[in-house]
C-alpha atoms as a PDB file:
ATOM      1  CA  UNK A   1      93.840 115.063  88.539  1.00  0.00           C
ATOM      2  CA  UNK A   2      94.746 118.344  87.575  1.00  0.00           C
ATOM      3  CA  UNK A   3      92.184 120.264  90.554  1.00  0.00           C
ATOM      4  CA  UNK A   4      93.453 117.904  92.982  1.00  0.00           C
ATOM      5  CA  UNK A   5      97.170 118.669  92.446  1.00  0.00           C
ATOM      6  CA  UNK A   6      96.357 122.313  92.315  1.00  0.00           C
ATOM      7  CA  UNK A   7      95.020 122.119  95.684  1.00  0.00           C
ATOM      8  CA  UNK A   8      97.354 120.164  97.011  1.00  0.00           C
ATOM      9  CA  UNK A   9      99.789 122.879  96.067  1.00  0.00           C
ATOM     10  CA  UNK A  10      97.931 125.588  96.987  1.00  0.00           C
ATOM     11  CA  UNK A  11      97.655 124.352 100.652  1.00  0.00           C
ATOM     12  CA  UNK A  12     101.522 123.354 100.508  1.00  0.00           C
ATOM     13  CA  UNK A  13     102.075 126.908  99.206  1.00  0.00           C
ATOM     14  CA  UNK A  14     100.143 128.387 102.116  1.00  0.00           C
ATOM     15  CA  UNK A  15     101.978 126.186 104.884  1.00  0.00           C
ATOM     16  CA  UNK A  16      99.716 123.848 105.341  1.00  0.00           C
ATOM     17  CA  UNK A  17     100.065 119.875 105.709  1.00  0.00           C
ATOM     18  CA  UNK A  18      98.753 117.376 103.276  1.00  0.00           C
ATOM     19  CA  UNK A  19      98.566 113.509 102.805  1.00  0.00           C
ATOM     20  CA  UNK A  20      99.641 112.423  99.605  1.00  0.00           C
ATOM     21  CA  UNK A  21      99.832 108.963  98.206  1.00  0.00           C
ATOM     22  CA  UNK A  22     103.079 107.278  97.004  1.00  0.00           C
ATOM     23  CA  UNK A  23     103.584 103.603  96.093  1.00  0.00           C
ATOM     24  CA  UNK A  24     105.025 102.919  99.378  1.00  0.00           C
ATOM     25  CA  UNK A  25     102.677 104.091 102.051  1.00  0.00           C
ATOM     26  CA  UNK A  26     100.547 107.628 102.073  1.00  0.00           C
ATOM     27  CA  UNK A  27     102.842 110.160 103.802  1.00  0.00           C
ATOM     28  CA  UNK A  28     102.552 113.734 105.128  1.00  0.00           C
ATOM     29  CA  UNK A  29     104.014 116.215 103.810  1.00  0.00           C
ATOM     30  CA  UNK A  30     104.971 119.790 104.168  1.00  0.00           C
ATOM     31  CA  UNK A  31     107.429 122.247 102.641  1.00  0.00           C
ATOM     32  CA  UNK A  32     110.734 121.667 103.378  1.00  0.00           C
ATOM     33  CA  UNK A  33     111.409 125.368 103.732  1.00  0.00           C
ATOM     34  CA  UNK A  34     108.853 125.825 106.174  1.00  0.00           C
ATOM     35  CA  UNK A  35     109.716 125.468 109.460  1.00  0.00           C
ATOM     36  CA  UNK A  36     106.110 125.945 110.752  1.00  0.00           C
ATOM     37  CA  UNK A  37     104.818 123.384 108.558  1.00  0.00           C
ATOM     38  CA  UNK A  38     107.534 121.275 109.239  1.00  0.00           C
ATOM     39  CA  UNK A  39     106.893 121.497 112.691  1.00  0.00           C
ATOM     40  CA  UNK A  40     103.405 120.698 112.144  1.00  0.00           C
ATOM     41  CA  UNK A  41     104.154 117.394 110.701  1.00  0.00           C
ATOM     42  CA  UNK A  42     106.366 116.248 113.871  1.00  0.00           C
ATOM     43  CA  UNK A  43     103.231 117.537 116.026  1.00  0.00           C
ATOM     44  CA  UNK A  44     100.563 116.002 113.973  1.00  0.00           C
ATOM     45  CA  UNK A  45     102.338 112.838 114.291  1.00  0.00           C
ATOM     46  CA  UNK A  46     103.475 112.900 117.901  1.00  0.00           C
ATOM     47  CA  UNK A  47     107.152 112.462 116.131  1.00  0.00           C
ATOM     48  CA  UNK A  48     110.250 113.092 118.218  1.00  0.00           C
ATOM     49  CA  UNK A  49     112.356 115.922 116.801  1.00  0.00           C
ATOM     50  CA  UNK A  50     115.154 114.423 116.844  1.00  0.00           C
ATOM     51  CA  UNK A  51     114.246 111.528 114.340  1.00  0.00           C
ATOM     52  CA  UNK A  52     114.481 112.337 110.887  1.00  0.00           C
ATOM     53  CA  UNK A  53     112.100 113.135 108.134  1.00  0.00           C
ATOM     54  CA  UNK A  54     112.809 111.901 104.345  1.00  0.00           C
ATOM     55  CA  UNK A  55     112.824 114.833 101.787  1.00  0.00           C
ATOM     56  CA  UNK A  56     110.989 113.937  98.613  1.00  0.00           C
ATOM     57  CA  UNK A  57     111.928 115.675  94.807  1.00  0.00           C
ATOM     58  CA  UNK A  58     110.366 115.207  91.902  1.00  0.00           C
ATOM     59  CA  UNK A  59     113.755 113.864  89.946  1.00  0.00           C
ATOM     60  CA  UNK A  60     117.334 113.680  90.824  1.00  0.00           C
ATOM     61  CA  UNK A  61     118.360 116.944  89.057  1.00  0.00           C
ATOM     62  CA  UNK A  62     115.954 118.463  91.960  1.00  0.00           C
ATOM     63  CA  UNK A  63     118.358 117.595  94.436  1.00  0.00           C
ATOM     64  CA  UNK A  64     120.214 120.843  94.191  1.00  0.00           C
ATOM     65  CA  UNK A  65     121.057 122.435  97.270  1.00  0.00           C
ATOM     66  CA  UNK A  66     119.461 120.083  99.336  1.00  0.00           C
ATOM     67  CA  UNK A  67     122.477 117.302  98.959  1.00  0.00           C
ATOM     68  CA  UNK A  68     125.871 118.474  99.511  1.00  0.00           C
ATOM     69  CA  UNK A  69     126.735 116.497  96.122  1.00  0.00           C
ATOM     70  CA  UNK A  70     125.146 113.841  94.113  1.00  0.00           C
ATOM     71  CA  UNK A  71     127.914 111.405  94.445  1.00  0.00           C
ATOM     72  CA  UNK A  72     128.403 108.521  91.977  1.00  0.00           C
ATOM     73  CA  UNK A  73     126.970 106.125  94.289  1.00  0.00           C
ATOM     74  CA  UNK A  74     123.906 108.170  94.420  1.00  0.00           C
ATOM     75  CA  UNK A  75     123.974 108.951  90.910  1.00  0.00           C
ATOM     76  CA  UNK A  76     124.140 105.071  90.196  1.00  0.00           C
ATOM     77  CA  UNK A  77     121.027 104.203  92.323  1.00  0.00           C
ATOM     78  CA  UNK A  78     118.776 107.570  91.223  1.00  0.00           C
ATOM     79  CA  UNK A  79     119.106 105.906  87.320  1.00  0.00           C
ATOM     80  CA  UNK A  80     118.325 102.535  88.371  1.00  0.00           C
ATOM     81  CA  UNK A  81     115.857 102.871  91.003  1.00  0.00           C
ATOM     82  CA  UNK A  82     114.308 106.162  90.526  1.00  0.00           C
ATOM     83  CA  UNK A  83     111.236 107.045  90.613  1.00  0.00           C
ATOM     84  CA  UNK A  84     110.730 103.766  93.335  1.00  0.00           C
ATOM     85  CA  UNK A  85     111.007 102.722  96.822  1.00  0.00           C
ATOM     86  CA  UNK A  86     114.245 104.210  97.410  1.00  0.00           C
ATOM     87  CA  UNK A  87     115.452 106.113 100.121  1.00  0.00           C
ATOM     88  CA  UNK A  88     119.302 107.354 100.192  1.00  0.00           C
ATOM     89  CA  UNK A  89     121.102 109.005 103.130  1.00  0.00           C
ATOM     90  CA  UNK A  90     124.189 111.399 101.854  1.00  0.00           C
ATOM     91  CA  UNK A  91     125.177 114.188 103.502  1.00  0.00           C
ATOM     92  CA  UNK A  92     122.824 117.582 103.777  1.00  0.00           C
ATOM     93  CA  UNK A  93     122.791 120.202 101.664  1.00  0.00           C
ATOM     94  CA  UNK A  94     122.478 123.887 102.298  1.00  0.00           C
ATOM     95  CA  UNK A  95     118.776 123.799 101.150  1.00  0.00           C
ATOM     96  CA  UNK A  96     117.807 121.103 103.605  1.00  0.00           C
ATOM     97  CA  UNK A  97     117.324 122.655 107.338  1.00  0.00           C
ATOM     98  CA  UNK A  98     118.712 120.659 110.467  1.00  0.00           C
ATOM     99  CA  UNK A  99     115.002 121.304 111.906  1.00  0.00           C
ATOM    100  CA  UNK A 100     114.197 117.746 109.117  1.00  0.00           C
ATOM    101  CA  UNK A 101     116.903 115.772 109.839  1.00  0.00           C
ATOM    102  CA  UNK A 102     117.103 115.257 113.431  1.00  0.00           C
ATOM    103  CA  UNK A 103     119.610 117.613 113.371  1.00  0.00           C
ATOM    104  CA  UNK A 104     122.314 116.005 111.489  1.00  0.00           C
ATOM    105  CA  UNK A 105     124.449 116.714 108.746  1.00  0.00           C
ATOM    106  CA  UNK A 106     123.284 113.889 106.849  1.00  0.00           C
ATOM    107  CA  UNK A 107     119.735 113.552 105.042  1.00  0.00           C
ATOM    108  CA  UNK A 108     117.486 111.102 103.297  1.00  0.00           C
ATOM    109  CA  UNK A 109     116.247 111.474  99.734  1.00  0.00           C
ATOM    110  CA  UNK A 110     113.894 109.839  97.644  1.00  0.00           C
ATOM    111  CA  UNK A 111     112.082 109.986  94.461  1.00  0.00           C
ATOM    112  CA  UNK A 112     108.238 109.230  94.522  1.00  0.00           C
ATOM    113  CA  UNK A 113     106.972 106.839  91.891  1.00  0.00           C
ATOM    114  CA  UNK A 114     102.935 107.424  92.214  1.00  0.00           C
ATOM    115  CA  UNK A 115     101.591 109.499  89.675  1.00  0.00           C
ATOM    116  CA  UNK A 116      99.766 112.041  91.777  1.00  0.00           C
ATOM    117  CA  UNK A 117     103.067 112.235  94.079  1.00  0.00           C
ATOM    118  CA  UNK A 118     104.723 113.512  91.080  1.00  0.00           C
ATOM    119  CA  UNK A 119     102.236 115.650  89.658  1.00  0.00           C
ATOM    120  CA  UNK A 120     102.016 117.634  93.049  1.00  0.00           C
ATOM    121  CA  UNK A 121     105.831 117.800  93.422  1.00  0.00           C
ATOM    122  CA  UNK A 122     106.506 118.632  90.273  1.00  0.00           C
ATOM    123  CA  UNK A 123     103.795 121.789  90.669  1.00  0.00           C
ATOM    124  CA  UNK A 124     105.210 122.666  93.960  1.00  0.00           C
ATOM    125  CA  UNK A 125     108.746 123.053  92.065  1.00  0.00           C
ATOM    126  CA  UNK A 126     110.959 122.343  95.636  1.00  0.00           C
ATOM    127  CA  UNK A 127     111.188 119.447  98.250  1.00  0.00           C
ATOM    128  CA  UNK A 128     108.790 118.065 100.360  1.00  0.00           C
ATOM    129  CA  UNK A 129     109.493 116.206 103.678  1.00  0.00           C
ATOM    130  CA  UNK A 130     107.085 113.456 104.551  1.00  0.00           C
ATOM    131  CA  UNK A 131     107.404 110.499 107.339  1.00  0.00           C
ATOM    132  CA  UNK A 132     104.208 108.134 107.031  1.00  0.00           C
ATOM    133  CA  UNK A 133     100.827 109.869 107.463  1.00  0.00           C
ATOM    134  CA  UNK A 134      99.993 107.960 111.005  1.00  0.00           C
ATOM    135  CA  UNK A 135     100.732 108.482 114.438  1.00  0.00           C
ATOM    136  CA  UNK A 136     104.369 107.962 115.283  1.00  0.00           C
ATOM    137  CA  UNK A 137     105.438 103.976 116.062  1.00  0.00           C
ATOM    138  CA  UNK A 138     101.961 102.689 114.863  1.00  0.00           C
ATOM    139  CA  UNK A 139     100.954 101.093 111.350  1.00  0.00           C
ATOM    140  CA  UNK A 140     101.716 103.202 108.308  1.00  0.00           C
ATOM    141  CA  UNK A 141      99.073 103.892 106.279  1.00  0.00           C
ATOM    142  CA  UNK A 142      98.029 102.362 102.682  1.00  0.00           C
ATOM    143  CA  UNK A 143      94.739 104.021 101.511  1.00  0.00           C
ATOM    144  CA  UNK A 144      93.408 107.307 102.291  1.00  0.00           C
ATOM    145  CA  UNK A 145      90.971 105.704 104.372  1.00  0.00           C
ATOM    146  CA  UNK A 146      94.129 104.728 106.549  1.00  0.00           C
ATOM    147  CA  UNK A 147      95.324 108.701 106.860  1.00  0.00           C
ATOM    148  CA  UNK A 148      91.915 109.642 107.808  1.00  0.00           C
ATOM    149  CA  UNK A 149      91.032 107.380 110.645  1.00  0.00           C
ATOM    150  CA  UNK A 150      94.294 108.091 112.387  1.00  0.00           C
ATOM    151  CA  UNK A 151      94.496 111.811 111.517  1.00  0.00           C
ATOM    152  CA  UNK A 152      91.159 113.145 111.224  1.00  0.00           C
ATOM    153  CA  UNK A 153      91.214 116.763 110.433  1.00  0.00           C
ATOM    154  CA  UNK A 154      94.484 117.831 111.468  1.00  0.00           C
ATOM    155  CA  UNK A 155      95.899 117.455 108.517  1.00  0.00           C
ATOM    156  CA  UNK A 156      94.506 120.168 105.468  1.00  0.00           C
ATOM    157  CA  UNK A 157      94.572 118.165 103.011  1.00  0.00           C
ATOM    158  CA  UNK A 158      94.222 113.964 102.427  1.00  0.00           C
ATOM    159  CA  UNK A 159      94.610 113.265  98.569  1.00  0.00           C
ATOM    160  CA  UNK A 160      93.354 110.289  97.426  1.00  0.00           C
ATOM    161  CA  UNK A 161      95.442 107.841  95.586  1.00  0.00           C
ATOM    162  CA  UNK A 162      94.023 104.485  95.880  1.00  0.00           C
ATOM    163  CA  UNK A 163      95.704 101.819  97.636  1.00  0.00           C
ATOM    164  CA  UNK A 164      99.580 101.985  97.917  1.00  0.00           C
ATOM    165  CA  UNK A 165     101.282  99.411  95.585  1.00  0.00           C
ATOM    166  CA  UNK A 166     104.431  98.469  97.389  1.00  0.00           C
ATOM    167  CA  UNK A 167     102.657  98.308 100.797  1.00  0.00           C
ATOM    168  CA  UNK A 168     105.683  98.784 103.568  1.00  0.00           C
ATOM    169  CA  UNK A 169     108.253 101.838 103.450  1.00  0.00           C
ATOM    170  CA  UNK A 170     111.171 102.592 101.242  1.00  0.00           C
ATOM    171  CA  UNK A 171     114.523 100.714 101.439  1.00  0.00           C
ATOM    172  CA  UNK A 172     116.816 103.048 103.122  1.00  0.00           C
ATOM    173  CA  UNK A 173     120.741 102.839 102.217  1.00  0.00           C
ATOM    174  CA  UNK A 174     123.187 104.845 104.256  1.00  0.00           C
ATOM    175  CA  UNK A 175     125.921 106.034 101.513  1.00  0.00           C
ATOM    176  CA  UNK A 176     128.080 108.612 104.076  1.00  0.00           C
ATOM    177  CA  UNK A 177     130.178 105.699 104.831  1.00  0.00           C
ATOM    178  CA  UNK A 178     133.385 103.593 103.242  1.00  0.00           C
ATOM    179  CA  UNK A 179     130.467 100.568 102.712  1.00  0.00           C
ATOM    180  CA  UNK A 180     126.756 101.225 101.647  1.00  0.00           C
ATOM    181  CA  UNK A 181     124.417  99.638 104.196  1.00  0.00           C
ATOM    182  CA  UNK A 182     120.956  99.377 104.365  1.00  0.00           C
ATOM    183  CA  UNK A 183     119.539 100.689 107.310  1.00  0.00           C
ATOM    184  CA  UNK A 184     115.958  99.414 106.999  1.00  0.00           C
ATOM    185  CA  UNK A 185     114.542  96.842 104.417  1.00  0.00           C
ATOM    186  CA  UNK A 186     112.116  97.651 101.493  1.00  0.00           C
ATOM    187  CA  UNK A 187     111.047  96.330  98.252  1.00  0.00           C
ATOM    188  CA  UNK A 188     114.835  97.033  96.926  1.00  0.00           C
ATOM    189  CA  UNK A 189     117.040  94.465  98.118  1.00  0.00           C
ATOM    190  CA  UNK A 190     120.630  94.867  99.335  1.00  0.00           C
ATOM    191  CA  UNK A 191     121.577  92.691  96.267  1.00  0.00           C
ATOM    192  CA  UNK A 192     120.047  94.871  93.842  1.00  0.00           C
ATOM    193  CA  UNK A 193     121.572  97.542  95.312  1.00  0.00           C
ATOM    194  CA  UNK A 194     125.158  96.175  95.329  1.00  0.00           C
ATOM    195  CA  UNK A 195     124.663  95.450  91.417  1.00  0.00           C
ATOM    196  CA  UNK A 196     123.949  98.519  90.575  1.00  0.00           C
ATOM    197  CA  UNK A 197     126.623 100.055  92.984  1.00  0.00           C
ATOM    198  CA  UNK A 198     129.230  97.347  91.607  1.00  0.00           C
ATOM    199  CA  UNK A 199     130.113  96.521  95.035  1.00  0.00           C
ATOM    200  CA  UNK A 200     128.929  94.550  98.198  1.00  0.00           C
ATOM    201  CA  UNK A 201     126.191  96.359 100.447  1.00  0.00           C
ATOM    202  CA  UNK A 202     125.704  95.325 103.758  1.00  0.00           C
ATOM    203  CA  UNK A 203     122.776  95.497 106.800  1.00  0.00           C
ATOM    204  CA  UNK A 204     123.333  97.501 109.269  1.00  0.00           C
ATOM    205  CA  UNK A 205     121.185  97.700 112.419  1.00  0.00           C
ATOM    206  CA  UNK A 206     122.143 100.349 114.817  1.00  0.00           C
ATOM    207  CA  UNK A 207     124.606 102.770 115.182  1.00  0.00           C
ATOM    208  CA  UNK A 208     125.622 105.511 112.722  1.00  0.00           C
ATOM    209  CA  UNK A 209     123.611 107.800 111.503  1.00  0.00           C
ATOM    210  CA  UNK A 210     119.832 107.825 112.896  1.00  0.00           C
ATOM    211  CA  UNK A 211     117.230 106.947 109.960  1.00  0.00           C
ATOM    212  CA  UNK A 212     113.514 106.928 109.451  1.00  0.00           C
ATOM    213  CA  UNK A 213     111.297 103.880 110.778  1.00  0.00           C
ATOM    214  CA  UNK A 214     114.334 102.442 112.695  1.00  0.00           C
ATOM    215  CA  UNK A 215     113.306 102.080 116.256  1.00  0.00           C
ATOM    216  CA  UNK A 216     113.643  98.491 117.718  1.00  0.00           C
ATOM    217  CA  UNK A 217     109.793  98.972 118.779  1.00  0.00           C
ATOM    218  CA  UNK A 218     107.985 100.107 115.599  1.00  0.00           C
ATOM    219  CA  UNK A 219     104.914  99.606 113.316  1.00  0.00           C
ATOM    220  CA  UNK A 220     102.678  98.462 115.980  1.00  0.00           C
ATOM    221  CA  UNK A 221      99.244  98.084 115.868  1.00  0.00           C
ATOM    222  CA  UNK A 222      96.797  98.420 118.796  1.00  0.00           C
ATOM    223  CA  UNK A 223      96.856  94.406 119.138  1.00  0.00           C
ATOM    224  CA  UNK A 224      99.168  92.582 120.622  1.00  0.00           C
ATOM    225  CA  UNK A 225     101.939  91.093 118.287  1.00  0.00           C
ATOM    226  CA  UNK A 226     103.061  87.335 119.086  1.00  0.00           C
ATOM    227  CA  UNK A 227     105.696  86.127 116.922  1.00  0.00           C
ATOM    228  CA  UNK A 228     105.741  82.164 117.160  1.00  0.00           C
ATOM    229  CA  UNK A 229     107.234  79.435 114.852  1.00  0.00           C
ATOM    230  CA  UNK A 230     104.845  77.918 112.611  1.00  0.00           C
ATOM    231  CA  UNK A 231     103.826  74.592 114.105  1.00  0.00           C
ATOM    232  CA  UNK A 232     103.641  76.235 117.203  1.00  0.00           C
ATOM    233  CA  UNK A 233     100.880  79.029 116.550  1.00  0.00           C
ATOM    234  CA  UNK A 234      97.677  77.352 116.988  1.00  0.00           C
ATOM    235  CA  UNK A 235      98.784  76.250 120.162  1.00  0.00           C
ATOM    236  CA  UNK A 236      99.964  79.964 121.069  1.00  0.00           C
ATOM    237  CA  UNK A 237      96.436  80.942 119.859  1.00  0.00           C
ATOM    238  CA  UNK A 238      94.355  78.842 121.972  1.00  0.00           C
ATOM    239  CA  UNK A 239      96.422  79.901 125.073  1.00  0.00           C
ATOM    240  CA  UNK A 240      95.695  83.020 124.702  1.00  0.00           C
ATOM    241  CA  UNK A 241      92.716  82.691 123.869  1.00  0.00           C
ATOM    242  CA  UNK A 242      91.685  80.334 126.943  1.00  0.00           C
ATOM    243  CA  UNK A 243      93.105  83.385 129.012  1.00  0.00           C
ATOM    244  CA  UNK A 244      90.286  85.335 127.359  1.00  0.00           C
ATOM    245  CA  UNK A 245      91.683  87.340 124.791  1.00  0.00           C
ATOM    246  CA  UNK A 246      90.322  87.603 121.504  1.00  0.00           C
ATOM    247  CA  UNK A 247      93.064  86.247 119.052  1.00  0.00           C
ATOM    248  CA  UNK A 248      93.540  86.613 114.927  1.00  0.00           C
ATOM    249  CA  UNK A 249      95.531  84.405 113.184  1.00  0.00           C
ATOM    250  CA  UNK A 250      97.634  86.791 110.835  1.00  0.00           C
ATOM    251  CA  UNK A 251      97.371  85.227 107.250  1.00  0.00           C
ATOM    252  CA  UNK A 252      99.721  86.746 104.564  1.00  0.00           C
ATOM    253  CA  UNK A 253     100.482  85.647 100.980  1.00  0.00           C
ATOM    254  CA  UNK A 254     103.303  83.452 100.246  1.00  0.00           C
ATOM    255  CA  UNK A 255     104.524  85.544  97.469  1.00  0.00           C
ATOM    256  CA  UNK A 256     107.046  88.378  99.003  1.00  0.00           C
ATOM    257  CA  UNK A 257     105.532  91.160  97.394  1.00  0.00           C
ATOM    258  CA  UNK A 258     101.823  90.340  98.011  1.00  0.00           C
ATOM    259  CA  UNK A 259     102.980  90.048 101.978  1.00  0.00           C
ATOM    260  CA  UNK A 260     104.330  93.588 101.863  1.00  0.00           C
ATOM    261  CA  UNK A 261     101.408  94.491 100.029  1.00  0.00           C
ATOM    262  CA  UNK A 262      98.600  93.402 102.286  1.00  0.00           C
ATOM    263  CA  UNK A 263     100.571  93.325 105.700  1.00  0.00           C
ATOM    264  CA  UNK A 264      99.666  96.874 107.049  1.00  0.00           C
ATOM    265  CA  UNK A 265      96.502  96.837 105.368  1.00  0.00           C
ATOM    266  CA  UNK A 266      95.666  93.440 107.303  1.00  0.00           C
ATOM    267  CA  UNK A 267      97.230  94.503 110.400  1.00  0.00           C
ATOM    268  CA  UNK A 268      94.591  97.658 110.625  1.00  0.00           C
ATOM    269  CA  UNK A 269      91.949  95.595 109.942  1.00  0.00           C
ATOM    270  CA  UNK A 270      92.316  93.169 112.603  1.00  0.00           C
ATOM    271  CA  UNK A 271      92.939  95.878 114.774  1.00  0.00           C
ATOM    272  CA  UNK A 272      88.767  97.190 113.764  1.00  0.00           C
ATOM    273  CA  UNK A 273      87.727  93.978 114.331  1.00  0.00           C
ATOM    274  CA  UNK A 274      88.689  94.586 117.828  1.00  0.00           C
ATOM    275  CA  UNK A 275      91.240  91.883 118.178  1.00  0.00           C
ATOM    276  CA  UNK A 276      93.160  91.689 121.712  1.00  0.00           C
ATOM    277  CA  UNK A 277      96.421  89.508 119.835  1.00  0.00           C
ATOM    278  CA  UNK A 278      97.159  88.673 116.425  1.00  0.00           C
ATOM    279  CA  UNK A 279      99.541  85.640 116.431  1.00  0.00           C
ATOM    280  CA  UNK A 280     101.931  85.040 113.535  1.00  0.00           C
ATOM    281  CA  UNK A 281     105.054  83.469 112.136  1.00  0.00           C
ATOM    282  CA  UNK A 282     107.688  85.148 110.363  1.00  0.00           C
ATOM    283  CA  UNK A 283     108.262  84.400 106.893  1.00  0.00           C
ATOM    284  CA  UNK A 284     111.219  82.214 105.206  1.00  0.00           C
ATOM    285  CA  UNK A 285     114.484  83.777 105.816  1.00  0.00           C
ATOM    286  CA  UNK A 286     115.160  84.751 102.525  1.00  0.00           C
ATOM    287  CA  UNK A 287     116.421  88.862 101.170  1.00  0.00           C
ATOM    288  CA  UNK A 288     112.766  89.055  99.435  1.00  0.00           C
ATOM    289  CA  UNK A 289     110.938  88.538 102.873  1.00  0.00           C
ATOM    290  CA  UNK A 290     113.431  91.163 105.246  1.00  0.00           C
ATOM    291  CA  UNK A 291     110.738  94.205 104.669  1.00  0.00           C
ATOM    292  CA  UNK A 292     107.859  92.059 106.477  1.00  0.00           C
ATOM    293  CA  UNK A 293     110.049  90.128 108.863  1.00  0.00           C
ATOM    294  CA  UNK A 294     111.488  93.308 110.024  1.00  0.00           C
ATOM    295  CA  UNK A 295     108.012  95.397 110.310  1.00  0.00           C
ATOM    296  CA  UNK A 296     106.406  92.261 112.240  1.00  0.00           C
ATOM    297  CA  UNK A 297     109.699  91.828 114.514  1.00  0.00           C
ATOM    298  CA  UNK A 298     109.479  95.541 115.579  1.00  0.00           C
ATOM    299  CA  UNK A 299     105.522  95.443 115.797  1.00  0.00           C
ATOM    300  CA  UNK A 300     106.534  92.626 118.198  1.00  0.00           C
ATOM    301  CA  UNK A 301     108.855  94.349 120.353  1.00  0.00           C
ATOM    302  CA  UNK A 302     105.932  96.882 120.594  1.00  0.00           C
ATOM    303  CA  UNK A 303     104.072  94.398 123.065  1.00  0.00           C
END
């Protein structure tokens, strides 16, 4: 572990661009202070400038310079749900340019939990920004195996972490405002958020500030997405499927977490199967399913 994270930060050092696991999805990352590199990343991935990358620390006391303050709300969440899934938008710091947040006064944060994440962060000794390590709107990656297909060898570096745990992106919470909202659902809930803030938290979609992975059309694969309800998918499969496409069901676990976990994963590989449409239901209605019914309602509206 110890050669990989010293390349890693050599090539980070130099400018360069790297994929690096976290427990989330793989992203890529480049120096925050690097404008070059920085602009690499928004090229690599074919990202608008104007839509935001997350800036990544190794710890909360990190976050010097590149927050204008860590607030008691942020304080809060950093000591329950840091290192994890996390994301938090508060308003920039000096340290953080405008040329990573879409140029906006505000910024998003998060702590990494994967090991290697940390190791190469904590080497580098200053922030990282890193979107998903795929081309921009399509399925984030979850394996190095993900990074590499998409990206080939524009990026320097790919390290290898194994398979993501949590499987979709961070929960993002917007904390610039008189309520916290969450802005796009993770593994984090807006109920375990409002415990730990003491106070309600609500969902916000649209307006405000502008925040990672929040396009209405998002997280598409090549396929075509058909949301259906459940006792109406065979039929929506055979239709299609009498028009001459070639159509997956999309099978997910029933357990919350093991759907986040295997959705993208699933998604790419009924995409290399060559599949024309993947039909599929959404999930119960419940705060533990939002992650996957949002990133299958957006892969939807990708169509």
């Amino acid at each position: 572990m110890d050669e990989v994270v010293a390349r890693a930060v050599a090539v980070l050092r130099r400018g360069g661009v790297i994929a690096l696991p976290t427990e989330t999805v793989y992203g890529l990352a480049a120096d925050v202070a690097n404008a070059d590199a920085v602009a690499r990343v928004y090229a690599i991935k074919g990202r608008p400038r104007d839509h935001p990358l997350i800036v990544h620390v190794h710890d909360a006391d990190a976050l010097d310079g590149y927050v204008a303050a860590v607030t008691p709300a942020l304080r809060a969440l950093a000591e329950r749900f840091w290192p994890g899934p996390l994301t938090a938008i508060v308003a920039r710091g000096p340290r953080t340019p405008l040329g990573v947040t879409g140029g906006q006064e505000t910024v998003a944060v998060r702590v990494p939990a994967h090991p290697l994440a940390r190791a190469i962060l904590a080497a580098f000794g200053g922030a990282l920004a890193a979107p998903s390590a795929n081309r921009f709107g399509r399925v984030s990656p979850t394996s190095a195996e993900h990074v590499r297909a998409d990206l080939g060898d524009e990026v320097d570096l790919v390290v290898d972490g194994g398979p993501a745990q949590v499987g979709v992106e961070s929960t993002i919470v917007d904390l610039t405002g008189a309520v916290p909202a969450v802005l796009r659902a993770g593994a984090i809930t807006p109920s375990q958020l409002g415990a730990a803030l003491g106070r309600p938290v609500v969902t916000r979609v649209g307006g405000g500030v502008r925040a990672p992975g929040t396009l209405a059309a998002h997280y598409a694969p090549r396929a075509r997405i058909v949301l259906v309800e459940r006792n109406a998918r065979d039929a929506e499969a055979q239709r299609l499927a009498n028009a001459g496409a070639r159509v997956a069901l999309l099978s997910l676990p029933d357990d919350p977490a093991a759907a986040a976990h295997t959705l993208y994963a699933t998604l790419r590989a009924l995409d290399a199967d060559g599949y024309d449409a993947i039909v599929a239901t959404l999930p119960p209605d419940i705060e533990a399913n939002a992650a996957v019914r949002d990133r299958l309602t957006r892969a939807a509206a990708a169509n």
